[in-house]
CSV table of N, CA, C and O and ligand atoms in Angstrom, one decimal:
chain,number,residue,atom,x,y,z
A,1,MET,N,51.9,94.3,109.0
A,1,MET,CA,51.0,94.8,107.9
A,1,MET,C,51.1,93.9,106.7
A,1,MET,O,52.2,93.4,106.5
A,2,GLY,N,50.1,93.7,106.0
A,2,GLY,CA,50.1,92.9,104.8
A,2,GLY,C,50.9,93.6,103.7
A,2,GLY,O,51.2,94.8,103.8
A,3,LYS,N,51.3,92.8,102.8
A,3,LYS,CA,52.1,93.5,101.7
A,3,LYS,C,51.2,94.5,101.0
A,3,LYS,O,50.0,94.3,100.8
A,4,ALA,N,51.8,95.6,100.6
A,4,ALA,CA,51.1,96.6,99.9
A,4,ALA,C,50.7,96.1,98.5
A,4,ALA,O,51.5,95.7,97.7
A,5,GLU,N,49.4,96.0,98.3
A,5,GLU,CA,48.9,95.5,97.0
A,5,GLU,C,48.7,96.7,96.1
A,5,GLU,O,47.7,97.2,95.9
A,6,LYS,N,49.9,97.2,95.6
A,6,LYS,CA,49.8,98.4,94.9
A,6,LYS,C,49.8,98.2,93.4
A,6,LYS,O,50.6,97.5,92.9
A,7,GLY,N,48.8,98.7,92.8
A,7,GLY,CA,48.7,98.6,91.3
A,7,GLY,C,49.6,99.6,90.7
A,7,GLY,O,50.4,100.2,91.4
A,8,SER,N,49.5,99.7,89.4
A,8,SER,CA,50.4,100.7,88.7
A,8,SER,C,50.0,102.1,88.9
A,8,SER,O,50.7,103.0,88.6
A,9,HIS,N,48.8,102.3,89.5
A,9,HIS,CA,48.3,103.6,89.7
A,9,HIS,C,49.3,104.4,90.5
A,9,HIS,O,49.8,104.0,91.5
A,10,GLY,N,49.7,105.6,89.9
A,10,GLY,CA,50.6,106.4,90.6
A,10,GLY,C,52.0,106.2,90.1
A,10,GLY,O,52.9,107.0,90.3
A,11,ASN,N,52.3,105.1,89.5
A,11,ASN,CA,53.6,104.8,88.9
A,11,ASN,C,53.5,104.8,87.4
A,11,ASN,O,52.6,104.2,86.8
A,12,SER,N,54.6,105.3,86.8
A,12,SER,CA,54.7,105.2,85.4
A,12,SER,C,55.3,103.8,85.1
A,12,SER,O,56.3,103.4,85.8
A,13,ILE,N,54.8,103.1,84.1
A,13,ILE,CA,55.4,101.8,83.8
A,13,ILE,C,56.8,102.1,83.2
A,13,ILE,O,57.6,101.2,83.1
A,14,LEU,N,57.1,103.3,82.7
A,14,LEU,CA,58.4,103.5,82.1
A,14,LEU,C,59.4,104.0,83.1
A,14,LEU,O,60.6,103.7,83.0
A,15,THR,N,58.9,104.8,84.1
A,15,THR,CA,59.9,105.5,85.0
A,15,THR,C,59.5,105.3,86.5
A,15,THR,O,60.2,105.9,87.3
A,16,GLY,N,58.5,104.5,86.8
A,16,GLY,CA,58.2,104.3,88.2
A,16,GLY,C,57.7,105.6,88.8
A,16,GLY,O,56.9,106.3,88.3
A,17,LYS,N,58.3,105.8,90.0
A,17,LYS,CA,58.0,107.1,90.7
A,17,LYS,C,59.0,108.2,90.4
A,17,LYS,O,58.8,109.3,91.0
A,18,ASP,N,60.0,107.9,89.7
A,18,ASP,CA,61.1,108.8,89.4
A,18,ASP,C,60.6,110.1,88.8
A,18,ASP,O,60.1,110.1,87.7
A,19,LYS,N,60.6,111.2,89.6
A,19,LYS,CA,60.1,112.4,89.1
A,19,LYS,C,61.2,113.2,88.4
A,19,LYS,O,61.8,114.2,88.9
A,20,ARG,N,61.5,112.8,87.1
A,20,ARG,CA,62.4,113.5,86.3
A,20,ARG,C,61.9,113.4,84.9
A,20,ARG,O,61.3,112.4,84.5
A,21,CYS,N,62.4,114.3,84.1
A,21,CYS,CA,62.0,114.3,82.6
A,21,CYS,C,62.5,113.0,82.0
A,21,CYS,O,63.6,112.7,82.1
A,22,TYR,N,61.6,112.4,81.3
A,22,TYR,CA,61.9,111.1,80.6
A,22,TYR,C,63.0,111.3,79.6
A,22,TYR,O,63.8,110.4,79.4
A,23,VAL,N,63.1,112.4,79.0
A,23,VAL,CA,64.0,112.7,77.9
A,23,VAL,C,65.3,113.3,78.5
A,23,VAL,O,66.4,112.8,78.2
A,24,THR,N,65.2,114.4,79.2
A,24,THR,CA,66.3,115.2,79.6
A,24,THR,C,66.9,114.9,81.0
A,24,THR,O,68.0,115.3,81.4
A,25,GLY,N,66.0,114.2,81.8
A,25,GLY,CA,66.5,113.9,83.2
A,25,GLY,C,66.3,115.1,84.1
A,25,GLY,O,66.6,115.0,85.3
A,26,ARG,N,65.8,116.2,83.6
A,26,ARG,CA,65.6,117.4,84.4
A,26,ARG,C,64.6,117.1,85.5
A,26,ARG,O,63.7,116.2,85.4
A,27,THR,N,64.7,117.8,86.6
A,27,THR,CA,63.8,117.5,87.8
A,27,THR,C,62.9,118.7,88.0
A,27,THR,O,62.1,118.7,89.0
A,28,GLU,N,63.0,119.8,87.3
A,28,GLU,CA,62.2,121.0,87.5
A,28,GLU,C,61.5,121.3,86.2
A,28,GLU,O,62.0,121.0,85.1
A,29,GLY,N,60.4,122.1,86.3
A,29,GLY,CA,59.7,122.5,85.1
A,29,GLY,C,59.0,121.3,84.4
A,29,GLY,O,59.0,121.3,83.2
A,30,LEU,N,58.5,120.4,85.2
A,30,LEU,CA,58.0,119.2,84.6
A,30,LEU,C,56.4,119.2,84.5
A,30,LEU,O,55.8,119.8,85.3
A,31,ASP,N,56.0,118.5,83.5
A,31,ASP,CA,54.5,118.2,83.4
A,31,ASP,C,54.4,116.7,83.3
A,31,ASP,O,55.3,116.0,82.9
A,32,LYS,N,53.2,116.2,83.8
A,32,LYS,CA,52.9,114.8,83.6
A,32,LYS,C,52.2,114.7,82.3
A,32,LYS,O,51.2,115.3,82.0
A,33,HIS,N,52.8,113.9,81.4
A,33,HIS,CA,52.3,113.7,80.1
A,33,HIS,C,51.6,112.3,80.0
A,33,HIS,O,52.2,111.3,80.3
A,34,HIS,N,50.4,112.3,79.6
A,34,HIS,CA,49.6,111.0,79.4
A,34,HIS,C,50.0,110.6,78.0
A,34,HIS,O,49.7,111.2,77.0
A,35,ILE,N,50.6,109.4,77.9
A,35,ILE,CA,51.2,109.0,76.6
A,35,ILE,C,50.1,108.7,75.6
A,35,ILE,O,50.3,109.1,74.4
A,36,TYR,N,49.0,108.1,76.0
A,36,TYR,CA,47.8,108.0,75.0
A,36,TYR,C,46.8,109.0,75.5
A,36,TYR,O,46.1,108.8,76.5
A,37,HIS,N,46.8,110.1,74.8
A,37,HIS,CA,46.1,111.3,75.3
A,37,HIS,C,44.9,111.6,74.4
A,37,HIS,O,44.7,111.0,73.3
A,38,GLY,N,44.1,112.5,74.8
A,38,GLY,CA,42.9,112.9,74.1
A,38,GLY,C,41.7,112.7,75.0
A,38,GLY,O,41.9,112.1,76.1
A,39,PRO,N,40.6,113.1,74.5
A,39,PRO,CA,39.4,113.0,75.4
A,39,PRO,C,39.1,111.6,75.9
A,39,PRO,O,39.1,110.7,75.1
A,40,GLY,N,39.0,111.5,77.2
A,40,GLY,CA,38.7,110.1,77.7
A,40,GLY,C,39.9,109.3,77.9
A,40,GLY,O,39.8,108.2,78.5
A,41,TRP,N,41.1,109.7,77.5
A,41,TRP,CA,42.2,108.8,77.5
A,41,TRP,C,43.1,109.0,78.7
A,41,TRP,O,43.9,108.2,79.1
A,42,ARG,N,42.9,110.2,79.4
A,42,ARG,CA,43.8,110.4,80.5
A,42,ARG,C,43.6,109.4,81.6
A,42,ARG,O,44.6,108.9,82.2
A,43,SER,N,42.4,109.1,81.9
A,43,SER,CA,42.2,108.1,83.0
A,43,SER,C,42.7,106.7,82.7
A,43,SER,O,43.2,106.0,83.5
A,44,ILE,N,42.5,106.4,81.4
A,44,ILE,CA,43.0,105.1,81.0
A,44,ILE,C,44.6,105.0,81.1
A,44,ILE,O,45.2,104.1,81.6
A,45,SER,N,45.2,106.1,80.7
A,45,SER,CA,46.6,106.2,80.8
A,45,SER,C,47.1,106.2,82.3
A,45,SER,O,48.0,105.6,82.6
A,46,ASP,N,46.3,106.9,83.1
A,46,ASP,CA,46.6,107.0,84.5
A,46,ASP,C,46.5,105.6,85.1
A,46,ASP,O,47.4,105.1,85.8
A,47,ARG,N,45.4,104.9,84.8
A,47,ARG,CA,45.1,103.6,85.5
A,47,ARG,C,46.2,102.6,85.1
A,47,ARG,O,46.5,101.7,85.9
A,48,ASN,N,46.8,102.7,83.9
A,48,ASN,CA,47.7,101.7,83.5
A,48,ASN,C,49.2,102.2,83.6
A,48,ASN,O,50.1,101.4,83.3
A,49,GLY,N,49.4,103.3,84.2
A,49,GLY,CA,50.8,103.8,84.3
A,49,GLY,C,51.4,104.3,83.0
A,49,GLY,O,52.6,104.3,82.8
A,50,PHE,N,50.5,104.6,82.0
A,50,PHE,CA,51.0,105.0,80.7
A,50,PHE,C,51.2,106.6,80.7
A,50,PHE,O,50.5,107.3,80.0
A,51,TRP,N,52.2,107.0,81.5
A,51,TRP,CA,52.5,108.4,81.5
A,51,TRP,C,54.0,108.6,81.9
A,51,TRP,O,54.6,107.7,82.4
A,52,VAL,N,54.5,109.7,81.6
A,52,VAL,CA,55.8,110.1,82.0
A,52,VAL,C,55.9,111.6,82.3
A,52,VAL,O,55.0,112.3,81.9
A,53,TYR,N,56.9,112.0,83.1
A,53,TYR,CA,57.1,113.4,83.2
A,53,TYR,C,58.0,113.9,82.1
A,53,TYR,O,58.9,113.2,81.6
A,54,LEU,N,57.6,115.1,81.6
A,54,LEU,CA,58.4,115.7,80.6
A,54,LEU,C,58.7,117.2,81.0
A,54,LEU,O,57.8,117.8,81.6
A,55,TRP,N,59.8,117.6,80.6
A,55,TRP,CA,60.2,119.0,80.7
A,55,TRP,C,59.2,119.8,79.8
A,55,TRP,O,59.0,119.4,78.7
A,56,GLN,N,58.7,120.9,80.4
A,56,GLN,CA,57.6,121.6,79.7
A,56,GLN,C,57.9,122.0,78.2
A,56,GLN,O,57.0,121.8,77.4
A,57,PRO,N,59.1,122.4,77.9
A,57,PRO,CA,59.3,122.8,76.5
A,57,PRO,C,59.3,121.6,75.6
A,57,PRO,O,59.1,121.7,74.4
A,58,LEU,N,59.4,120.4,76.1
A,58,LEU,CA,59.3,119.2,75.3
A,58,LEU,C,57.8,118.7,75.2
A,58,LEU,O,57.4,117.9,74.4
A,59,HIS,N,57.0,119.3,76.1
A,59,HIS,CA,55.6,118.8,76.2
A,59,HIS,C,54.6,119.7,75.6
A,59,HIS,O,53.8,119.3,74.8
A,60,LEU,N,54.6,121.0,76.0
A,60,LEU,CA,53.5,121.9,75.7
A,60,LEU,C,53.5,122.3,74.2
A,60,LEU,O,54.6,122.8,73.7
A,61,ALA,N,52.4,122.3,73.6
A,61,ALA,CA,52.3,122.7,72.2
A,61,ALA,C,52.8,124.2,72.0
A,61,ALA,O,53.5,124.5,71.1
A,62,ALA,N,52.4,125.0,73.0
A,62,ALA,CA,52.8,126.4,72.9
A,62,ALA,C,54.3,126.6,72.9
A,62,ALA,O,54.8,127.7,72.4
A,63,LEU,N,55.0,125.7,73.5
A,63,LEU,CA,56.4,125.8,73.6
A,63,LEU,C,57.1,125.0,72.5
A,63,LEU,O,58.3,124.8,72.5
A,64,GLY,N,56.3,124.4,71.6
A,64,GLY,CA,56.9,123.6,70.5
A,64,GLY,C,57.1,122.2,71.0
A,64,GLY,O,57.9,121.4,70.3
A,65,GLY,N,56.4,121.8,72.0
A,65,GLY,CA,56.6,120.4,72.5
A,65,GLY,C,55.8,119.4,71.7
A,65,GLY,O,55.2,119.7,70.7
A,66,LEU,N,55.7,118.2,72.3
A,66,LEU,CA,55.2,117.1,71.5
A,66,LEU,C,53.7,117.2,71.1
A,66,LEU,O,53.2,116.7,70.2
A,67,HIS,N,53.0,118.0,72.0
A,67,HIS,CA,51.5,118.1,71.7
A,67,HIS,C,51.3,119.0,70.4
A,67,HIS,O,50.2,119.0,69.9
A,68,LYS,N,52.4,119.6,69.9
A,68,LYS,CA,52.3,120.3,68.7
A,68,LYS,C,52.4,119.3,67.5
A,68,LYS,O,51.9,119.6,66.4
A,69,TYR,N,52.9,118.2,67.7
A,69,TYR,CA,53.2,117.2,66.6
A,69,TYR,C,52.7,115.8,67.0
A,69,TYR,O,53.4,114.9,67.1
A,70,PRO,N,51.3,115.7,67.2
A,70,PRO,CA,50.8,114.4,67.6
A,70,PRO,C,51.1,113.3,66.7
A,70,PRO,O,51.1,113.5,65.4
A,71,ASN,N,51.4,112.2,67.2
A,71,ASN,CA,51.6,110.9,66.5
A,71,ASN,C,52.8,111.0,65.5
A,71,ASN,O,52.9,110.4,64.5
A,72,SER,N,53.8,111.9,65.9
A,72,SER,CA,55.0,111.8,65.2
A,72,SER,C,56.1,112.2,66.3
A,72,SER,O,55.8,112.5,67.4
A,73,GLY,N,57.3,112.1,65.9
A,73,GLY,CA,58.4,112.5,66.8
A,73,GLY,C,58.3,111.8,68.1
A,73,GLY,O,58.1,110.7,68.3
A,74,LEU,N,58.5,112.7,69.1
A,74,LEU,CA,58.6,112.2,70.5
A,74,LEU,C,57.2,111.6,70.9
A,74,LEU,O,57.2,110.6,71.7
A,75,ASP,N,56.1,112.2,70.5
A,75,ASP,CA,54.8,111.6,70.9
A,75,ASP,C,54.7,110.2,70.4
A,75,ASP,O,54.3,109.3,71.2
A,76,LEU,N,55.1,109.9,69.2
A,76,LEU,CA,55.0,108.5,68.7
A,76,LEU,C,56.0,107.6,69.4
A,76,LEU,O,55.7,106.5,69.8
A,77,GLU,N,57.2,108.2,69.6
A,77,GLU,CA,58.3,107.4,70.3
A,77,GLU,C,57.8,106.9,71.7
A,77,GLU,O,58.1,105.8,72.1
A,78,LEU,N,57.1,107.8,72.4
A,78,LEU,CA,56.7,107.5,73.7
A,78,LEU,C,55.6,106.4,73.6
A,78,LEU,O,55.5,105.5,74.4
A,79,LYS,N,54.7,106.5,72.6
A,79,LYS,CA,53.6,105.6,72.5
A,79,LYS,C,54.2,104.2,72.2
A,79,LYS,O,53.7,103.2,72.7
A,80,GLN,N,55.3,104.2,71.4
A,80,GLN,CA,55.9,102.9,71.1
A,80,GLN,C,56.7,102.3,72.3
A,80,GLN,O,56.6,101.2,72.6
A,81,ALA,N,57.4,103.2,72.9
A,81,ALA,CA,58.2,102.8,74.1
A,81,ALA,C,57.3,102.2,75.2
A,81,ALA,O,57.6,101.2,75.8
A,82,CYS,N,56.2,102.9,75.4
A,82,CYS,CA,55.2,102.5,76.4
A,82,CYS,C,54.6,101.1,76.0
A,82,CYS,O,54.5,100.2,76.9
A,83,GLN,N,54.2,101.0,74.8
A,83,GLN,CA,53.6,99.7,74.4
A,83,GLN,C,54.7,98.6,74.5
A,83,GLN,O,54.4,97.5,75.0
A,84,ARG,N,55.9,98.8,74.1
A,84,ARG,CA,57.0,97.8,74.2
A,84,ARG,C,57.2,97.4,75.6
A,84,ARG,O,57.3,96.2,75.9
A,85,LYS,N,57.2,98.4,76.5
A,85,LYS,CA,57.4,98.1,77.9
A,85,LYS,C,56.2,97.3,78.5
A,85,LYS,O,56.4,96.3,79.2
A,86,PHE,N,55.0,97.7,78.1
A,86,PHE,CA,53.8,96.9,78.6
A,86,PHE,C,53.9,95.5,78.1
A,86,PHE,O,53.5,94.6,78.8
A,87,GLU,N,54.3,95.3,76.9
A,87,GLU,CA,54.3,94.0,76.3
A,87,GLU,C,55.5,93.1,76.8
A,87,GLU,O,55.5,91.9,76.5
A,88,GLU,N,56.3,93.7,77.7
A,88,GLU,CA,57.3,92.8,78.4
A,88,GLU,C,56.6,91.9,79.4
A,88,GLU,O,57.1,90.9,79.7
A,89,THR,N,55.4,92.4,79.8
A,89,THR,CA,54.7,91.6,80.9
A,89,THR,C,53.3,91.3,80.4
A,89,THR,O,52.6,90.7,81.2
A,90,HIS,N,52.9,91.7,79.3
A,90,HIS,CA,51.5,91.5,78.8
A,90,HIS,C,51.6,91.1,77.3
A,90,HIS,O,52.6,91.3,76.7
A,91,THR,N,50.5,90.6,76.8
A,91,THR,CA,50.4,90.3,75.4
A,91,THR,C,50.0,91.5,74.6
A,91,THR,O,49.4,92.4,75.2
A,92,ARG,N,50.2,91.4,73.3
A,92,ARG,CA,49.7,92.5,72.4
A,92,ARG,C,48.2,92.5,72.5
A,92,ARG,O,47.6,93.6,72.4
A,93,GLU,N,47.6,91.4,72.6
A,93,GLU,CA,46.1,91.3,72.7
A,93,GLU,C,45.7,92.2,73.9
A,93,GLU,O,44.7,93.0,73.8
A,94,GLU,N,46.4,92.1,75.0
A,94,GLU,CA,46.0,92.9,76.2
A,94,GLU,C,46.2,94.4,75.9
A,94,GLU,O,45.3,95.2,76.4
A,95,PHE,N,47.2,94.7,75.3
A,95,PHE,CA,47.5,96.1,74.9
A,95,PHE,C,46.4,96.6,74.0
A,95,PHE,O,45.8,97.7,74.2
A,96,MET,N,46.0,95.8,73.0
A,96,MET,CA,45.0,96.2,72.1
A,96,MET,C,43.6,96.4,72.8
A,96,MET,O,42.8,97.2,72.4
A,97,GLU,N,43.4,95.5,73.8
A,97,GLU,CA,42.1,95.7,74.5
A,97,GLU,C,42.0,97.0,75.2
A,97,GLU,O,41.0,97.6,75.4
A,98,ILE,N,43.2,97.5,75.7
A,98,ILE,CA,43.2,98.8,76.4
A,98,ILE,C,43.2,100.0,75.5
A,98,ILE,O,42.4,100.9,75.6
A,99,ILE,N,44.1,99.9,74.5
A,99,ILE,CA,44.4,101.1,73.7
A,99,ILE,C,43.7,101.0,72.3
A,99,ILE,O,43.4,102.0,71.7
A,100,GLY,N,43.5,99.8,71.8
A,100,GLY,CA,42.7,99.7,70.6
A,100,GLY,C,43.5,100.0,69.4
A,100,GLY,O,43.0,100.1,68.3
A,101,ARG,N,44.8,100.1,69.6
A,101,ARG,CA,45.7,100.5,68.4
A,101,ARG,C,47.1,100.0,68.7
A,101,ARG,O,47.5,100.0,69.8
A,102,ASN,N,47.7,99.5,67.6
A,102,ASN,CA,49.1,99.0,67.7
A,102,ASN,C,50.0,100.0,67.2
A,102,ASN,O,49.9,100.4,66.0
A,103,TYR,N,51.0,100.5,68.0
A,103,TYR,CA,51.9,101.5,67.6
A,103,TYR,C,53.2,100.9,67.1
A,103,TYR,O,54.1,101.6,66.6
A,104,LEU,N,53.4,99.6,67.2
A,104,LEU,CA,54.6,98.9,66.9
A,104,LEU,C,54.5,98.3,65.5
A,104,LEU,O,54.7,97.1,65.3
A,105,GLU,N,54.2,99.1,64.5
A,105,GLU,CA,53.9,98.5,63.2
A,105,GLU,C,55.0,97.8,62.6
A,105,GLU,O,54.9,96.8,61.9
A,106,GLU,N,56.2,98.4,62.9
A,106,GLU,CA,57.4,97.8,62.2
A,106,GLU,C,57.6,96.3,62.8
A,106,GLU,O,58.3,95.6,62.1
A,107,GLU,N,57.1,96.1,63.9
A,107,GLU,CA,57.2,94.7,64.5
A,107,GLU,C,56.0,93.9,64.3
A,107,GLU,O,56.0,92.7,64.6
A,108,ALA,N,54.9,94.5,63.8
A,108,ALA,CA,53.7,93.8,63.8
A,108,ALA,C,53.6,92.9,62.5
A,108,ALA,O,54.0,93.3,61.5
A,109,GLU,N,53.0,91.8,62.7
A,109,GLU,CA,52.6,91.0,61.5
A,109,GLU,C,51.3,91.7,61.0
A,109,GLU,O,50.6,92.3,61.8
A,110,ARG,N,51.0,91.4,59.8
A,110,ARG,CA,49.8,92.0,59.2
A,110,ARG,C,48.6,91.4,60.0
A,110,ARG,O,48.4,90.2,59.9
A,111,GLU,N,47.9,92.3,60.6
A,111,GLU,CA,46.8,91.8,61.4
A,111,GLU,C,45.5,92.4,60.8
A,111,GLU,O,45.5,93.6,60.4
A,112,GLU,N,44.5,91.7,60.9
A,112,GLU,CA,43.2,92.2,60.5
A,112,GLU,C,42.6,93.0,61.7
A,112,GLU,O,42.7,92.5,62.8
A,113,ARG,N,42.0,94.1,61.4
A,113,ARG,CA,41.3,94.8,62.5
A,113,ARG,C,40.1,94.0,62.9
A,113,ARG,O,39.3,93.6,62.0
A,114,PRO,N,39.9,93.7,64.2
A,114,PRO,CA,38.8,93.0,64.6
A,114,PRO,C,37.5,93.8,64.3
A,114,PRO,O,37.5,95.0,64.5
A,115,GLU,N,36.6,93.1,63.7
A,115,GLU,CA,35.3,93.8,63.4
A,115,GLU,C,34.7,94.4,64.6
A,115,GLU,O,34.4,93.8,65.6
A,116,GLY,N,34.4,95.7,64.4
A,116,GLY,CA,33.7,96.4,65.5
A,116,GLY,C,34.5,96.6,66.7
A,116,GLY,O,34.1,97.2,67.7
A,117,GLY,N,35.7,96.1,66.7
A,117,GLY,CA,36.5,96.2,67.9
A,117,GLY,C,37.6,97.3,67.7
A,117,GLY,O,38.5,97.4,68.5
A,118,PHE,N,37.5,98.0,66.7
A,118,PHE,CA,38.5,99.0,66.5
A,118,PHE,C,38.0,100.4,66.9
A,118,PHE,O,37.0,100.9,66.4
A,119,TYR,N,38.7,101.0,67.8
A,119,TYR,CA,38.3,102.3,68.3
A,119,TYR,C,39.0,103.4,67.5
A,119,TYR,O,40.2,103.3,67.2
A,120,LEU,N,38.2,104.3,67.0
A,120,LEU,CA,38.7,105.5,66.4
A,120,LEU,C,39.2,106.4,67.5
A,120,LEU,O,38.4,106.9,68.3
A,121,LEU,N,40.5,106.6,67.6
A,121,LEU,CA,40.9,107.6,68.6
A,121,LEU,C,40.8,109.0,68.1
A,121,LEU,O,41.2,109.3,67.0
A,122,ASP,N,40.1,109.7,68.9
A,122,ASP,CA,40.0,111.1,68.5
A,122,ASP,C,41.2,111.8,69.0
A,122,ASP,O,41.5,111.9,70.1
A,123,GLU,N,41.9,112.3,68.0
A,123,GLU,CA,43.2,112.9,68.4
A,123,GLU,C,43.1,114.4,68.6
A,123,GLU,O,44.1,115.2,68.4
A,124,MET,N,41.9,114.9,69.0
A,124,MET,CA,41.8,116.3,69.3
A,124,MET,C,42.8,116.6,70.4
A,124,MET,O,43.1,115.9,71.3
A,125,GLU,N,43.4,117.7,70.3
A,125,GLU,CA,44.5,118.1,71.2
A,125,GLU,C,44.0,118.5,72.5
A,125,GLU,O,43.0,119.2,72.7
A,126,GLU,N,44.7,118.0,73.5
A,126,GLU,CA,44.3,118.3,74.9
A,126,GLU,C,45.6,118.2,75.6
A,126,GLU,O,46.3,117.2,75.5
A,127,GLU,N,46.0,119.2,76.3
A,127,GLU,CA,47.2,119.1,77.1
A,127,GLU,C,47.0,118.1,78.2
A,127,GLU,O,46.0,118.1,78.9
A,128,GLY,N,47.9,117.3,78.3
A,128,GLY,CA,47.7,116.2,79.4
A,128,GLY,C,48.7,115.2,79.1
A,128,GLY,O,48.6,114.1,79.2
B,201,LIG,ZN1,50.8,115.7,77.5
Protein backbone atom coordinates (compact mmCIF):
# COMPACT_ATOMS: atom_id res chain seq x y z
CA MET A 1 0.00 0.00 0.00
CA GLY A 2 1.14 3.55 -0.59
CA LYS A 3 1.98 5.70 2.30
CA ALA A 4 -1.00 7.16 4.01
CA GLU A 5 -1.31 10.70 2.83
CA LYS A 6 -2.95 11.87 5.94
CA GLY A 7 -3.60 15.51 6.52
CA SER A 8 -4.08 16.98 9.93
CA HIS A 9 -7.76 16.25 9.74
CA GLY A 10 -8.62 14.13 12.71
CA ASN A 11 -5.44 15.06 14.55
CA SER A 12 -4.92 17.95 16.86
CA ILE A 13 -1.73 19.83 16.06
CA LEU A 14 -1.21 20.14 19.81
CA THR A 15 -1.96 16.62 20.96
CA GLY A 16 -2.23 14.43 17.88
CA LYS A 17 -4.66 11.62 18.44
CA ASP A 18 -4.12 11.52 22.16
CA LYS A 19 -7.56 11.49 23.70
CA ARG A 20 -6.93 13.14 27.01
CA CYS A 21 -7.62 16.54 28.46
CA TYR A 22 -5.00 19.01 27.25
CA VAL A 23 -4.83 20.58 30.72
CA THR A 24 -5.48 17.84 33.25
CA GLY A 25 -4.61 14.69 31.32
CA ARG A 26 -7.95 13.17 32.23
CA THR A 27 -9.32 10.60 29.82
CA GLU A 28 -12.99 10.76 30.75
CA GLY A 29 -15.63 13.45 30.64
CA LEU A 30 -13.99 15.06 27.64
CA ASP A 31 -15.25 17.47 25.02
CA LYS A 32 -13.56 18.36 21.79
CA HIS A 33 -12.87 22.08 21.93
CA HIS A 34 -12.34 24.03 18.73
CA ILE A 35 -9.64 26.51 19.63
CA TYR A 36 -10.81 29.20 17.23
CA HIS A 37 -14.52 28.95 17.75
CA GLY A 38 -17.65 30.78 16.81
CA PRO A 39 -19.96 30.64 13.83
CA GLY A 40 -18.19 29.19 10.82
CA TRP A 41 -14.97 28.50 12.68
CA ARG A 42 -15.47 24.91 13.70
CA SER A 43 -14.74 23.53 10.26
CA ILE A 44 -11.69 25.75 9.89
CA SER A 45 -10.40 24.56 13.24
CA ASP A 46 -11.18 20.96 12.32
CA ARG A 47 -9.49 21.16 8.96
CA ASN A 48 -6.29 22.52 10.46
CA GLY A 49 -6.17 20.45 13.62
CA PHE A 50 -6.84 23.48 15.75
CA TRP A 51 -8.65 21.64 18.53
CA VAL A 52 -7.96 19.85 21.78
CA TYR A 53 -9.84 17.67 24.19
CA LEU A 54 -10.81 19.35 27.41
CA TRP A 55 -12.34 18.04 30.58
CA GLN A 56 -15.91 19.35 30.55
CA PRO A 57 -15.63 21.54 33.67
CA LEU A 58 -12.77 23.37 31.96
CA HIS A 59 -14.76 23.66 28.76
CA LEU A 60 -18.45 24.32 29.17
CA ALA A 61 -19.66 27.79 30.06
CA ALA A 62 -22.36 26.30 32.28
CA LEU A 63 -19.67 24.61 34.37
CA GLY A 64 -17.47 27.70 34.51
CA GLY A 65 -15.25 26.52 31.71
CA LEU A 66 -13.38 28.57 29.15
CA HIS A 67 -16.46 29.33 27.03
CA LYS A 68 -17.59 31.51 29.89
CA TYR A 69 -14.49 33.68 29.51
CA PRO A 70 -13.78 34.00 25.80
CA ASN A 71 -10.45 35.47 24.78
CA SER A 72 -9.03 35.39 28.25
CA GLY A 73 -7.54 32.79 30.54
CA LEU A 74 -7.42 29.29 29.13
CA ASP A 75 -9.26 30.24 25.94
CA LEU A 76 -6.59 32.77 25.05
CA GLU A 77 -3.78 30.48 26.20
CA LEU A 78 -4.99 27.79 23.84
CA LYS A 79 -5.25 30.24 20.94
CA GLN A 80 -1.69 31.32 21.59
CA ALA A 81 -0.32 27.82 22.11
CA CYS A 82 -1.99 26.65 18.93
CA GLN A 83 -0.66 29.55 16.88
CA ARG A 84 2.82 29.02 18.30
CA LYS A 85 2.68 25.34 17.39
CA PHE A 86 1.41 26.08 13.89
CA GLU A 87 4.20 28.60 13.38
CA GLU A 88 6.81 25.94 14.12
CA THR A 89 6.09 24.65 10.65
CA HIS A 90 4.38 27.59 8.96
CA THR A 91 4.82 31.31 8.68
CA ARG A 92 2.79 33.90 10.51
CA GLU A 93 1.48 34.95 7.14
CA GLU A 94 0.00 31.50 6.66
CA PHE A 95 -1.58 31.62 10.08
CA MET A 96 -3.06 35.03 9.36
CA GLU A 97 -4.46 33.76 6.09
CA ILE A 98 -6.38 31.08 7.95
CA ILE A 99 -7.36 32.81 11.17
CA GLY A 100 -7.08 36.49 10.26
CA ARG A 101 -5.84 37.45 13.67
CA ASN A 102 -2.57 37.28 15.53
CA TYR A 103 -2.78 36.09 19.12
CA LEU A 104 0.91 36.36 19.88
CA GLU A 105 0.91 40.07 20.38
CA GLU A 106 3.72 40.03 22.87
CA GLU A 107 5.93 38.54 20.20
CA ALA A 108 4.56 40.47 17.28
CA GLU A 109 6.18 43.43 15.73
CA ARG A 110 3.84 46.25 15.10
CA GLU A 111 2.05 45.26 11.98
CA GLU A 112 -0.42 47.10 9.92
CA ARG A 113 -3.66 45.40 9.29
CA PRO A 114 -3.93 44.53 5.65
CA GLU A 115 -6.57 46.64 4.05
CA GLY A 116 -9.73 44.71 3.58
CA GLY A 117 -7.97 41.58 4.71
CA PHE A 118 -8.94 41.79 8.31
CA TYR A 119 -11.72 39.53 9.37
CA LEU A 120 -13.89 40.58 12.22
CA LEU A 121 -14.33 37.47 14.25
CA ASP A 122 -17.76 37.19 15.63
CA GLU A 123 -17.22 35.96 19.12
CA MET A 124 -20.79 34.91 19.69
CA GLU A 125 -20.65 32.02 22.01
CA GLU A 126 -21.13 28.60 20.70
CA GLU A 127 -20.12 25.45 22.44
CA GLY A 128 -17.63 23.73 20.31
ZN1 LIG B 1 -15.20 24.60 22.97
